[in-house]
Coordinates of C-alpha atoms in Angstrom, one line a residue:
M1158 CA 28.2 110.0 167.3
I1159 CA 24.9 110.7 166.5
K1160 CA 25.5 113.6 163.8
K1161 CA 28.5 111.0 162.5
S1162 CA 26.4 107.9 162.4
L1163 CA 23.5 109.9 160.1
V1164 CA 26.1 111.0 157.8
Y1165 CA 27.3 107.4 157.5
L1166 CA 24.0 106.5 157.0
V1167 CA 23.7 109.0 154.1
S1168 CA 26.4 108.5 152.5
I1169 CA 25.7 104.4 152.5
G1170 CA 22.0 105.3 151.0
L1171 CA 23.5 107.6 147.9
Y1172 CA 26.2 105.0 147.2
A1173 CA 23.7 102.4 146.5
C1174 CA 21.7 104.6 144.1
I1175 CA 25.1 105.8 142.3
V1176 CA 26.0 102.4 141.4
Q1177 CA 22.8 100.7 140.9
P1178 CA 19.0 100.7 141.8
V1179 CA 19.3 98.4 144.4
S1180 CA 16.5 95.7 144.3
A1181 CA 14.8 95.0 147.3
A1182 CA 15.0 91.7 146.9
L1183 CA 18.8 91.7 147.6
T1184 CA 20.3 90.8 151.0
E1185 CA 21.4 93.5 153.8
S1186 CA 24.6 92.3 152.7
Q1187 CA 24.2 92.0 149.2
K1188 CA 23.0 96.4 149.3
N1189 CA 26.4 96.6 152.0
Y1190 CA 28.5 95.1 149.3
V1191 CA 26.9 97.4 146.3
A1192 CA 27.4 100.0 148.8
A1193 CA 31.6 99.5 149.7
R1194 CA 32.2 99.1 145.8
A1195 CA 30.8 102.5 145.6
A1196 CA 32.5 103.9 148.5
L1197 CA 35.8 102.6 147.2
K1198 CA 35.7 103.9 144.2
S1199 CA 34.5 107.5 145.4
G1200 CA 37.6 107.4 148.2
D1201 CA 35.5 107.7 151.0
D1202 CA 37.6 104.9 153.0
Y1203 CA 35.5 105.6 156.2
S1204 CA 32.4 104.7 154.8
Y1205 CA 33.7 101.5 153.3
Q1206 CA 36.2 100.2 156.1
R1207 CA 32.4 100.2 158.2
L1208 CA 30.9 98.9 155.4
K1209 CA 33.7 96.1 154.9
R1210 CA 33.8 95.2 158.4
R1211 CA 29.7 94.1 158.3
L1212 CA 30.9 91.7 155.3
A1213 CA 33.3 89.2 157.0
D1214 CA 32.1 86.1 156.0
Y1215 CA 30.3 87.6 152.5
P1216 CA 31.4 85.6 149.4
L1217 CA 32.4 89.0 147.6
V1218 CA 35.0 90.3 150.1
L1219 CA 37.0 88.8 147.9
Y1220 CA 36.7 91.2 145.3
L1221 CA 37.1 94.5 148.0
N1222 CA 40.5 93.0 149.1
Y1223 CA 41.2 92.8 145.2
H1224 CA 40.4 96.1 144.0
E1225 CA 41.6 97.7 147.7
K1226 CA 44.9 97.4 146.6
I1227 CA 45.1 96.4 143.2
D1228 CA 45.9 99.8 141.8
H1229 CA 48.8 100.4 144.6
L1230 CA 50.9 97.6 144.1
D1231 CA 54.5 99.8 143.0
G1232 CA 55.3 99.1 146.9
L1233 CA 55.7 95.4 147.3
S1234 CA 58.0 93.3 146.9
A1235 CA 57.8 89.8 145.7
S1236 CA 57.1 88.4 149.1
Q1237 CA 54.5 90.9 150.1
F1238 CA 53.0 90.2 146.8
A1239 CA 53.1 86.4 147.0
K1240 CA 51.5 87.4 150.9
W1241 CA 48.5 89.6 149.6
S1242 CA 47.9 87.1 146.5
A1243 CA 47.5 84.2 148.5
Q1244 CA 43.9 84.7 149.0
F1245 CA 43.3 85.1 145.5
E1246 CA 45.2 81.6 143.8
D1247 CA 41.8 79.7 144.1
S1248 CA 39.7 82.5 142.4
P1249 CA 39.4 84.0 138.6
L1250 CA 41.3 87.6 140.5
Y1251 CA 44.6 85.9 140.7
Q1252 CA 45.7 86.2 137.1
G1253 CA 44.8 90.0 136.8
A1254 CA 46.6 90.3 139.9
R1255 CA 50.0 88.6 139.1
H1256 CA 50.2 90.2 135.7
R1257 CA 49.6 94.2 137.4
F1258 CA 52.4 93.2 139.6
L1259 CA 54.4 91.7 137.2
M1260 CA 54.1 94.9 135.0
S1261 CA 54.8 97.0 138.1
A1262 CA 57.8 95.0 138.9
G1263 CA 59.3 95.1 134.8
K1264 CA 59.0 99.0 134.7
Q1265 CA 60.9 99.3 138.0
E1266 CA 63.2 97.3 136.5
H1267 CA 62.3 94.6 139.9
W1268 CA 64.2 92.0 138.5
Q1269 CA 64.4 89.8 140.9
D1270 CA 60.9 90.7 142.5
F1271 CA 59.9 89.8 138.7
L1272 CA 61.6 86.1 138.5
S1273 CA 60.5 85.0 142.1
I1274 CA 56.6 85.3 141.0
S1275 CA 57.4 84.3 137.3
P1276 CA 60.4 82.0 136.8
S1277 CA 59.1 81.0 133.3
A1278 CA 58.0 83.4 129.9
P1279 CA 54.6 84.7 130.8
N1280 CA 52.3 84.7 128.3
S1281 CA 51.6 88.2 127.7
I1282 CA 53.8 89.7 125.2
E1283 CA 54.4 92.7 127.0
L1284 CA 55.5 90.7 130.1
Q1285 CA 57.6 88.3 128.4
C1286 CA 59.1 91.0 127.3
Y1287 CA 59.6 92.4 130.7
Y1288 CA 61.2 88.5 131.5
Y1289 CA 64.0 88.3 129.4
Q1290 CA 65.3 91.6 130.7
A1291 CA 65.1 90.1 133.8
Q1292 CA 67.2 87.4 132.1
L1293 CA 69.8 89.5 130.5
A1294 CA 70.4 91.1 134.0
K1295 CA 70.2 88.1 136.3
G1296 CA 73.1 87.3 134.1
D1297 CA 71.7 84.7 131.3
K1298 CA 72.3 86.3 128.3
Q1299 CA 71.5 83.2 126.0
A1300 CA 68.2 82.8 127.2
A1301 CA 67.3 86.8 127.4
F1302 CA 68.9 86.8 123.8
D1303 CA 66.8 83.7 122.2
G1304 CA 63.8 85.2 123.5
A1305 CA 64.6 88.8 121.8
K1306 CA 65.1 87.1 118.7
T1307 CA 61.5 85.5 118.7
L1308 CA 59.8 88.3 120.0
W1309 CA 61.5 90.4 117.3
L1310 CA 61.0 87.9 114.4
Y1311 CA 57.1 89.5 114.1
G1312 CA 55.3 91.2 111.4
A1313 CA 53.8 94.2 113.6
S1314 CA 55.1 96.2 116.0
Q1315 CA 56.0 94.8 118.9
P1316 CA 54.5 97.5 122.4
K1317 CA 56.9 100.1 123.6
T1318 CA 58.2 97.2 126.6
C1319 CA 59.6 95.5 124.2
D1320 CA 62.3 98.4 122.8
E1321 CA 64.8 98.0 125.5
L1322 CA 65.5 94.7 125.3
F1323 CA 65.6 94.4 121.5
S1324 CA 68.2 97.7 121.7
K1325 CA 70.0 95.7 124.1
W1326 CA 69.6 92.4 121.7
S1327 CA 70.6 94.7 118.6
N1328 CA 74.0 96.6 120.6
A1329 CA 75.3 93.2 121.3
G1330 CA 75.9 92.2 117.7
E1331 CA 72.9 89.8 117.5
L1332 CA 70.9 91.7 114.4
S1333 CA 72.2 90.5 111.1
E1334 CA 70.2 91.6 107.9
A1335 CA 69.2 88.0 107.5
L1336 CA 66.9 88.6 110.2
I1337 CA 66.0 92.0 109.4
W1338 CA 65.0 90.5 105.8
Q1339 CA 63.0 87.4 107.3
R1340 CA 61.1 90.4 109.1
M1341 CA 60.4 92.5 106.1
L1342 CA 59.2 89.5 104.5
L1343 CA 57.0 88.7 107.1
A1344 CA 55.8 92.2 107.2
F1345 CA 55.1 91.9 103.8
D1346 CA 52.0 88.9 104.7
A1347 CA 50.5 91.0 107.4
K1348 CA 50.8 93.7 105.6
Q1349 CA 53.0 96.2 107.2
L1350 CA 54.1 98.6 104.7
G1351 CA 55.5 101.3 107.3
L1352 CA 57.4 98.7 109.4
M1353 CA 58.8 97.1 105.7
S1354 CA 59.9 100.6 104.9
H1355 CA 61.9 101.2 108.4
L1356 CA 63.9 97.4 108.6
A1357 CA 64.4 98.5 104.9
K1358 CA 66.7 101.6 106.5
S1359 CA 69.4 98.7 108.4
M1360 CA 70.2 97.2 105.5
K1361 CA 73.2 97.8 104.4
S1362 CA 74.5 95.0 102.2
H1363 CA 71.1 94.5 100.3
K1364 CA 69.4 98.1 99.9
A1365 CA 68.6 97.0 96.6
Q1366 CA 67.1 93.8 97.5
A1367 CA 64.9 95.4 100.5
Q1368 CA 63.8 98.1 98.0
L1369 CA 62.9 95.7 95.4
L1370 CA 60.9 94.1 98.0
I1371 CA 58.6 97.0 98.9
D1372 CA 58.4 97.9 95.3
V1373 CA 56.7 94.4 94.5
Y1374 CA 54.7 95.0 97.3
G1375 CA 53.6 98.1 95.9
D1376 CA 52.7 96.3 92.7
P1377 CA 52.9 93.0 92.2
K1378 CA 52.4 93.3 88.3
Q1379 CA 56.2 94.4 88.1
L1380 CA 56.5 90.5 88.5
R1381 CA 56.1 90.7 84.7
H1382 CA 59.6 92.1 84.1
T1383 CA 61.4 88.5 84.1
Q1384 CA 64.9 90.1 83.3
K1385 CA 64.5 92.3 86.7
F1386 CA 64.3 88.9 89.0
K1387 CA 66.4 86.8 87.0
K1388 CA 69.8 87.4 89.2
S1389 CA 70.6 84.2 91.2
D1390 CA 69.7 85.4 94.2
P1391 CA 67.4 83.7 97.5
L1392 CA 66.9 87.2 98.6
V1393 CA 65.1 88.0 94.8
A1394 CA 63.4 84.8 94.8
D1395 CA 62.1 85.6 98.0
V1396 CA 60.7 88.8 96.4
V1397 CA 59.6 86.7 93.5
T1398 CA 57.5 83.8 95.8
I1399 CA 56.0 86.0 98.0
G1400 CA 55.0 88.5 95.2
L1401 CA 53.2 86.2 93.1
R1402 CA 51.2 85.1 96.7
K1403 CA 50.2 88.7 96.1
L1404 CA 49.7 88.6 92.5
A1405 CA 47.8 85.4 92.3
Q1406 CA 44.9 87.6 94.7
T1407 CA 44.1 89.9 91.9
N1408 CA 45.3 88.2 88.5
L1409 CA 45.9 84.3 88.9
S1410 CA 46.1 83.3 85.3
K1411 CA 49.5 85.8 85.2
A1412 CA 50.3 84.7 88.6
F1413 CA 50.4 80.8 87.1
S1414 CA 52.3 82.2 84.3
L1415 CA 55.0 83.9 85.8
Y1416 CA 55.0 81.2 87.9
Q1417 CA 56.2 78.6 85.4
S1418 CA 58.6 81.3 83.6
Y1419 CA 60.0 81.2 86.9
Q1420 CA 60.2 77.6 87.6
Q1421 CA 61.8 76.8 84.2
K1422 CA 64.8 79.5 85.2
G1423 CA 65.5 77.4 88.0
L1424 CA 65.2 80.6 90.4
F1425 CA 63.3 79.0 93.1
S1426 CA 64.6 76.8 95.8
K1427 CA 62.2 73.8 96.5
Q1428 CA 60.7 75.8 99.5
Q1429 CA 60.2 78.7 97.5
S1430 CA 58.1 76.4 94.8
Q1431 CA 56.4 74.8 97.1
L1432 CA 54.8 78.1 99.4
A1433 CA 54.2 80.1 95.7
A1434 CA 52.5 77.1 94.4
H1435 CA 50.3 76.4 98.0
A1436 CA 49.0 80.5 97.1
L1437 CA 48.1 79.7 93.6
V1438 CA 46.3 76.4 93.8
R1439 CA 44.8 77.6 96.8
R1440 CA 43.7 80.8 95.1
A1441 CA 42.0 78.9 92.3
L1442 CA 40.4 76.7 94.2
I1443 CA 38.9 79.6 96.0
N1444 CA 37.6 80.8 92.9
Q1445 CA 36.7 77.5 91.2
D1446 CA 37.6 78.2 88.0
V1447 CA 37.7 75.1 85.5
E1448 CA 40.7 76.6 83.7
Y1449 CA 43.0 75.7 86.4
L1450 CA 41.8 72.7 86.9
S1451 CA 44.9 70.9 85.3
R1452 CA 47.8 73.3 87.2
I1453 CA 45.8 72.4 90.3
D1454 CA 46.2 68.8 89.4
S1455 CA 49.7 68.6 88.5
L1456 CA 51.3 71.3 91.6
L1457 CA 48.7 69.2 94.1
P1458 CA 51.1 66.4 95.2
M1459 CA 54.4 68.4 95.7
I1460 CA 51.9 71.0 98.1
N1461 CA 51.7 68.7 101.0
S1462 CA 48.5 70.3 102.7
D1463 CA 45.5 68.5 103.9
D1464 CA 43.9 72.2 104.0
V1465 CA 44.3 72.5 100.0
T1466 CA 43.7 68.6 99.3
E1467 CA 40.4 69.3 100.9
M1468 CA 39.7 72.1 98.7
R1469 CA 40.1 70.1 95.5
L1470 CA 38.4 66.4 96.8
R1471 CA 35.4 68.8 97.7
W1472 CA 35.2 70.0 94.4
A1473 CA 35.5 66.5 93.1
I1474 CA 32.7 65.7 95.1
R1475 CA 30.8 68.4 93.9
D1476 CA 31.3 67.3 90.5
N1477 CA 30.5 63.6 91.0
D1478 CA 33.9 63.0 89.9
L1479 CA 34.9 59.7 92.0
K1480 CA 37.9 59.7 89.8
S1481 CA 39.6 62.3 91.2
L1482 CA 38.5 61.3 94.5
T1483 CA 40.2 58.5 95.0
Q1484 CA 43.5 59.9 92.9
F1485 CA 43.7 62.6 95.7
L1486 CA 42.5 61.0 99.2
P1487 CA 45.9 59.3 99.1
L1488 CA 47.4 63.0 99.4
L1489 CA 45.8 63.7 102.9
S1490 CA 47.8 63.5 106.4
P1491 CA 47.7 59.9 108.2
E1492 CA 46.0 61.9 110.5
A1493 CA 42.9 63.5 108.2
Q1494 CA 42.9 60.4 106.7
Q1495 CA 41.7 59.0 110.3
E1496 CA 39.1 61.7 110.4
S1497 CA 35.2 60.5 110.0
R1498 CA 34.5 62.7 107.5
W1499 CA 36.8 60.9 104.9
Q1500 CA 36.7 58.0 106.4
Y1501 CA 33.1 57.9 104.9
W1502 CA 33.9 59.3 101.8
T1503 CA 37.0 56.6 101.2
A1504 CA 34.5 54.1 101.9
R1505 CA 31.8 55.6 99.7
S1506 CA 35.0 55.8 96.9
R1507 CA 35.3 52.2 97.4
N1508 CA 31.9 50.8 98.5
D1509 CA 34.3 49.8 101.6
I1510 CA 31.2 48.1 104.1
E1511 CA 34.4 47.3 106.6
L1512 CA 35.1 50.8 106.9
L1513 CA 31.6 51.7 106.5
K1514 CA 31.1 49.1 109.7
K1515 CA 33.9 51.0 111.7
L1516 CA 32.8 54.5 111.6
S1517 CA 28.9 53.6 112.3
A1518 CA 30.5 53.3 115.9
Q1519 CA 31.2 56.7 116.5
R1520 CA 28.7 59.4 117.6
N1521 CA 29.1 62.4 115.0
F1522 CA 27.3 63.0 111.5
Y1523 CA 29.1 60.4 109.5
G1524 CA 28.4 57.8 111.8
F1525 CA 25.2 58.7 112.4
Y1526 CA 24.5 58.7 108.6
A1527 CA 27.2 55.1 108.0
A1528 CA 24.8 53.6 110.6
E1529 CA 21.5 54.4 108.6
Q1530 CA 23.0 52.7 105.7
L1531 CA 23.5 49.1 107.3
Q1532 CA 20.4 49.3 109.0
Q1533 CA 21.7 49.4 112.8
D1534 CA 21.1 51.7 115.6
Y1535 CA 23.0 55.4 116.3
Q1536 CA 26.1 54.5 118.7
M1537 CA 25.4 57.1 121.9
A1538 CA 28.2 56.0 123.9
H1539 CA 26.1 58.2 126.3
N1540 CA 27.6 58.0 130.3
Q1541 CA 25.1 57.7 132.1
L1542 CA 25.6 60.1 135.7
P1543 CA 24.0 58.8 138.9
A1544 CA 21.8 61.6 140.8
L1545 CA 23.1 63.9 143.2
S1546 CA 22.2 63.3 146.4
Q1547 CA 20.9 66.1 148.7
Q1548 CA 24.0 66.3 150.7
Q1549 CA 26.3 65.9 147.3
Q1550 CA 23.9 69.1 146.6
R1551 CA 24.7 70.5 149.6
E1552 CA 28.5 70.1 149.6
L1553 CA 28.9 71.5 145.8
Q1554 CA 27.2 74.8 146.8
Q1555 CA 29.4 75.1 150.0
T1556 CA 32.5 76.0 147.0
P1557 CA 33.2 79.3 147.8
G1558 CA 33.7 79.9 143.7
F1559 CA 29.9 78.7 143.6
L1560 CA 29.0 80.5 146.5
R1561 CA 30.7 83.9 144.1
M1562 CA 29.0 82.9 141.4
L1563 CA 25.8 82.9 143.6
E1564 CA 25.9 86.6 144.4
F1565 CA 27.0 88.1 140.9
K1566 CA 23.9 86.1 139.5
A1567 CA 21.9 88.1 142.6
L1568 CA 23.4 91.1 141.9
D1569 CA 22.5 91.1 137.7
K1570 CA 26.2 90.9 137.0
K1571 CA 26.4 88.0 134.5
G1572 CA 29.6 88.6 133.2
S1573 CA 31.4 88.2 136.5
A1574 CA 29.0 85.2 137.8
R1575 CA 30.2 83.5 134.0
I1576 CA 33.6 84.1 135.1
E1577 CA 33.5 82.9 138.3
W1578 CA 31.2 79.6 137.0
D1579 CA 34.1 78.8 134.4
Y1580 CA 37.2 79.4 136.6
L1581 CA 35.0 76.8 139.0
I1582 CA 34.7 74.2 135.9
Q1583 CA 38.3 74.5 134.6
N1584 CA 40.2 74.3 138.1
S1585 CA 37.1 70.9 139.5
D1586 CA 37.4 67.6 139.2
N1587 CA 33.6 67.7 139.6
G1588 CA 32.9 69.0 136.6
P1589 CA 30.2 66.9 135.9
A1590 CA 28.4 67.2 138.9
F1591 CA 28.4 70.7 138.6
G1592 CA 27.3 70.6 136.0
Q1593 CA 24.6 68.4 137.3
L1594 CA 23.6 70.9 139.9
A1595 CA 23.0 73.4 137.0
I1596 CA 20.1 71.6 135.7
I1597 CA 18.7 71.0 138.9
K1598 CA 18.7 74.7 139.2
G1599 CA 17.5 75.6 136.2
W1600 CA 20.3 76.9 134.3
P1601 CA 21.3 74.6 130.9
E1602 CA 23.4 77.2 130.0
L1603 CA 26.0 76.7 132.5
A1604 CA 25.5 72.8 132.2
I1605 CA 26.5 73.0 128.8
Q1606 CA 29.8 75.4 129.6
A1607 CA 30.9 72.6 132.7
T1608 CA 30.8 70.2 130.1
I1609 CA 32.8 72.3 127.0
A1610 CA 35.7 73.2 129.9
G1611 CA 36.1 69.7 131.2
K1612 CA 35.9 67.9 128.0
H1613 CA 32.8 65.6 128.8
W1614 CA 31.9 64.9 125.6
D1615 CA 30.3 61.7 126.7
H1616 CA 27.9 63.3 129.5
L1617 CA 25.0 63.8 126.6
A1618 CA 22.2 64.8 129.3
L1619 CA 24.8 68.0 130.3
R1620 CA 24.9 68.3 126.9
F1621 CA 21.7 68.4 125.4
P1622 CA 19.4 69.8 128.3
I1623 CA 15.8 70.9 127.1
A1624 CA 16.7 74.6 128.2
F1625 CA 13.7 76.9 128.8
K1626 CA 11.2 73.5 127.9
D1627 CA 7.9 76.1 128.2
S1628 CA 9.3 78.9 125.4
M1629 CA 10.8 76.0 123.1
Q1630 CA 7.9 73.5 123.3
A1631 CA 5.2 76.9 122.9
A1632 CA 7.6 78.0 119.5
A1633 CA 7.2 74.5 118.0
R1634 CA 3.6 74.4 119.0
R1635 CA 2.7 77.7 117.7
H1636 CA 4.7 77.1 114.2
Q1637 CA 4.0 73.2 113.7
V1638 CA 7.9 72.9 114.1
D1639 CA 9.4 69.9 115.2
L1640 CA 10.9 70.9 119.3
Y1641 CA 14.2 68.9 119.0
E1642 CA 15.1 70.5 115.5
I1643 CA 14.7 74.0 117.0
L1644 CA 16.3 72.9 120.4
A1645 CA 19.4 71.5 117.9
I1646 CA 19.5 75.3 116.2
A1647 CA 19.2 76.6 119.7
R1648 CA 22.3 74.3 121.0
R1649 CA 24.4 75.2 118.1
E1650 CA 23.6 78.8 117.8
S1651 CA 24.1 79.9 121.8
A1652 CA 25.0 76.9 123.8
M1653 CA 21.7 77.5 125.1
F1654 CA 23.0 81.0 126.3
P1655 CA 19.7 83.5 126.2
L1656 CA 21.9 86.7 126.6
A1657 CA 24.6 85.5 123.7
R1658 CA 25.4 88.1 121.0
S1659 CA 27.3 87.4 118.2
S1660 CA 29.0 90.5 116.6
A1661 CA 27.3 90.4 113.6
G1662 CA 24.7 91.6 115.8
A1663 CA 22.8 88.2 116.3
M1664 CA 21.1 88.2 119.6
G1665 CA 19.7 85.1 122.1
L1666 CA 19.3 81.5 122.0
M1667 CA 18.7 81.5 118.3
Q1668 CA 20.8 83.9 117.5
V1669 CA 18.4 86.1 116.1
M1670 CA 19.1 89.3 114.1
P1671 CA 17.1 92.3 114.9
A1672 CA 16.6 92.9 111.2
T1673 CA 15.0 89.6 110.6
A1674 CA 13.5 89.3 114.2
K1675 CA 11.2 92.5 112.8
Q1676 CA 10.2 91.1 109.2
T1677 CA 9.3 87.7 110.6
A1678 CA 7.5 89.1 113.4
K1679 CA 5.2 90.6 111.0
R1680 CA 4.8 88.1 108.6
Y1681 CA 3.9 86.1 111.3
S1682 CA 2.0 88.8 113.6
L1683 CA 3.9 88.2 116.6
P1684 CA 4.4 90.2 119.7
Y1685 CA 8.0 92.1 119.6
S1686 CA 8.7 95.7 120.1
K1687 CA 12.3 96.2 120.7
D1688 CA 15.6 94.2 120.0
T1689 CA 16.2 93.6 123.3
Q1690 CA 13.2 91.3 123.8
L1691 CA 15.4 88.9 121.8
L1692 CA 17.4 88.4 125.1
E1693 CA 14.3 87.0 126.7
P1694 CA 14.0 83.2 125.8
K1695 CA 10.2 83.3 125.4
Y1696 CA 10.6 86.1 122.5
N1697 CA 13.6 85.0 120.6
A1698 CA 12.5 81.2 120.5
N1699 CA 9.0 82.2 118.8
I1700 CA 10.7 84.5 116.5
G1701 CA 13.9 82.3 115.8
T1702 CA 11.2 79.4 114.9
G1703 CA 8.9 81.6 113.2
Y1704 CA 12.2 82.1 111.3
Y1705 CA 13.1 78.9 110.6
K1706 CA 9.6 77.8 109.8
Y1707 CA 9.2 80.3 107.1
L1708 CA 13.0 78.7 105.6
L1709 CA 11.0 75.3 105.9
E1710 CA 8.4 77.0 103.9
K1711 CA 10.2 78.2 101.3
Y1712 CA 12.7 74.9 101.0
N1713 CA 9.4 72.7 100.4
G1714 CA 10.1 71.3 104.3
N1715 CA 13.6 70.1 103.2
R1716 CA 15.6 70.9 106.4
V1717 CA 19.2 70.8 104.7
L1718 CA 18.5 73.7 102.8
A1719 CA 16.3 75.5 105.8
I1720 CA 19.5 74.6 108.3
G1721 CA 21.2 76.2 105.5
A1722 CA 19.7 79.1 105.1
Y1723 CA 19.4 79.7 108.9
N1724 CA 23.0 79.7 108.6
A1725 CA 24.3 81.1 105.5
G1726 CA 21.0 82.9 103.8
P1727 CA 18.4 82.2 101.6
S1728 CA 20.7 83.7 98.6
R1729 CA 24.1 81.9 99.1
I1730 CA 21.9 79.0 99.2
A1731 CA 20.4 79.7 95.8
S1732 CA 24.3 79.7 94.3
W1733 CA 24.8 76.8 95.4
L1734 CA 22.0 75.3 94.1
A1735 CA 22.3 76.7 90.8
R1736 CA 26.2 75.6 90.7
A1737 CA 25.2 72.3 92.3
D1738 CA 22.6 72.4 89.4
G1739 CA 20.6 69.3 90.0
Q1740 CA 23.6 67.2 90.1
L1741 CA 23.9 66.3 93.8
D1742 CA 22.7 63.7 96.3
T1743 CA 22.5 64.5 100.1
M1744 CA 25.7 64.2 101.1
A1745 CA 27.3 65.8 98.1
F1746 CA 25.9 68.9 98.7
I1747 CA 26.5 68.8 102.0
E1748 CA 29.5 68.3 101.7
S1749 CA 30.3 70.5 98.9
I1750 CA 29.1 74.2 100.8
P1751 CA 31.9 76.3 100.2
F1752 CA 31.7 77.7 103.7
K1753 CA 33.3 75.5 106.3
E1754 CA 31.7 77.1 108.9
T1755 CA 27.5 76.1 107.5
R1756 CA 29.3 72.7 106.3
E1757 CA 30.0 71.9 109.8
Y1758 CA 26.3 73.7 111.0
V1759 CA 24.0 72.3 109.2
Q1760 CA 25.9 68.7 110.3
A1761 CA 25.9 69.9 113.2
V1762 CA 22.1 70.4 113.9
I1763 CA 20.9 67.7 111.8
S1764 CA 23.3 65.4 114.4
Y1765 CA 22.4 67.3 117.4
R1766 CA 18.5 66.9 116.6
I1767 CA 19.1 63.0 116.5
I1768 CA 20.8 63.3 120.1
Y1769 CA 17.8 65.0 121.2
E1770 CA 15.5 62.8 120.0
A1771 CA 17.4 60.1 121.5
L1772 CA 17.7 61.5 125.0
H1773 CA 14.7 63.0 125.7
S1774 CA 12.1 60.7 123.1
N1775 CA 10.6 56.9 124.4
G1776 CA 10.0 56.6 120.2
K1777 CA 12.0 55.8 117.8
V1778 CA 14.7 57.6 116.3
A1779 CA 13.4 59.4 113.6
P1780 CA 16.3 59.3 110.7
L1781 CA 19.2 61.6 109.6
F1782 CA 17.1 62.8 106.4
T1783 CA 13.5 62.2 105.3
D1784 CA 13.0 60.5 102.2
S1785 CA 12.3 63.2 100.1
E1786 CA 15.4 65.5 101.3
M1787 CA 17.1 61.9 100.2
Q1788 CA 15.4 62.0 97.2
F1789 CA 16.3 65.5 96.1
A1790 CA 18.7 66.6 92.9
Y1791 CA 20.8 69.0 95.0

């Protein structure tokens, strides 16, 4: 008995060391949980069961129950799975367990069990393929084959789990050459030459057209041989339509010329003509070449696309072309015309004071600017929440999901903690209250996430907290930069999440690139020795603010240019200024920024700064733009 206990105690210590260095600050239950997970992973059931018995009331025992069985679902019936998984239904674990069971049931062709757990089509493509096989086994051929058709009509290969469904669907005579052709066109757009070639082998009556499509994919310049494509055949017209879209990427002038030629010969249907015109006009608008302006304007009314129309409107704004702006605003859909952006430009083009008054009631960039133009106060529409009582705080903190999140935070499992928090907020009627609790606890990023997940847009105190106050204030003082501006930048960049990382490599609160950090630290003699310091608020705020200060100095205090450069880089600002050539006012320059991300970034940061000051300052809120920014010729 003594010997067994010694072995057991030694094994617990080893498991704790294997997983991670266990902090002395961890509770006994937390240490036992870490050791239990290690024992379970290593297959030491004896130690695992002994440890687990010590964790009966521990919040994360749910995760032990999950991992204990998740790899052994193959023998379960639907009723057995339902009984076991019921414990996970109010946690993020349930969907993972359900997915694993359905995959197992599908592989084993246990269709009744599958449909018992998933009576409607799942989201996963793999599971959808199993679902429609289950429908076929149940005898609902119509539902099964309709689903198979939808899944098959995709421009790339589908998972192998779909092969059986597709085979049964095809063998039933449901696969026509018309469907094969549709998928070849989808594969063309998806740049899947291998799939196109594979599909072409199944064509019988239209082998020539299939080969023509593959040839044009390889060399769209073949479309110049118009005699080769003169046949009155909808499939040939499809080849020309999709080929022109590809040709436009490399030779727009030739694409326009050929489009006109084929159009005059009556090759296209109305829809094909519209699709080709859309591709050509969009490419011309991206290139911003005046050579194509008359062609763009003549084709724009037939295209019926807000995306393309907005690109043309921005060109008109960039050129101070009021006539074109007025001409093309009505081409927007009714929904797009009601957006604050186009409400502003409509009001400006007509000098419509009543429309401007209506716009000034909105809490956004254009609403704030409209209010300034009318010399009115900004409208915040702020939903002030009553303070949480101590009793309310205690009740919220006893929520199982909150307790699990706390434990993951204590174990430094930040990803798992965030998953639990997001699930809690998305499935609770107390989202704003949890946001308040997060502020009290010093977790501003979780408060912000609570408003995003619950779409609580009017709870401004939760959406715009002064996060990491000491670090942000110290950085603002060190670099003599407005505190609300750097808060606005951090809010837009990371939603105040200090561990945020972008796919491009930007890190931390203000999403600083490591190379930029090194340059900035050297420029201002800031403490900085390694990239991981960017995940610490005090370093990130200091360096990010230093870089923003550098940009302000570079642009003589012009925040529009500095904020734009913070997002897109100084070289792009230089090219946009050169293109504008000193002919644009502030609003027109911002609207003419070609990158949607940067355009919306500038507008958001400037607007967020207004909201921050309105919420946290007792003084008068500064205007959207300074006098020098308004007077600058962009």
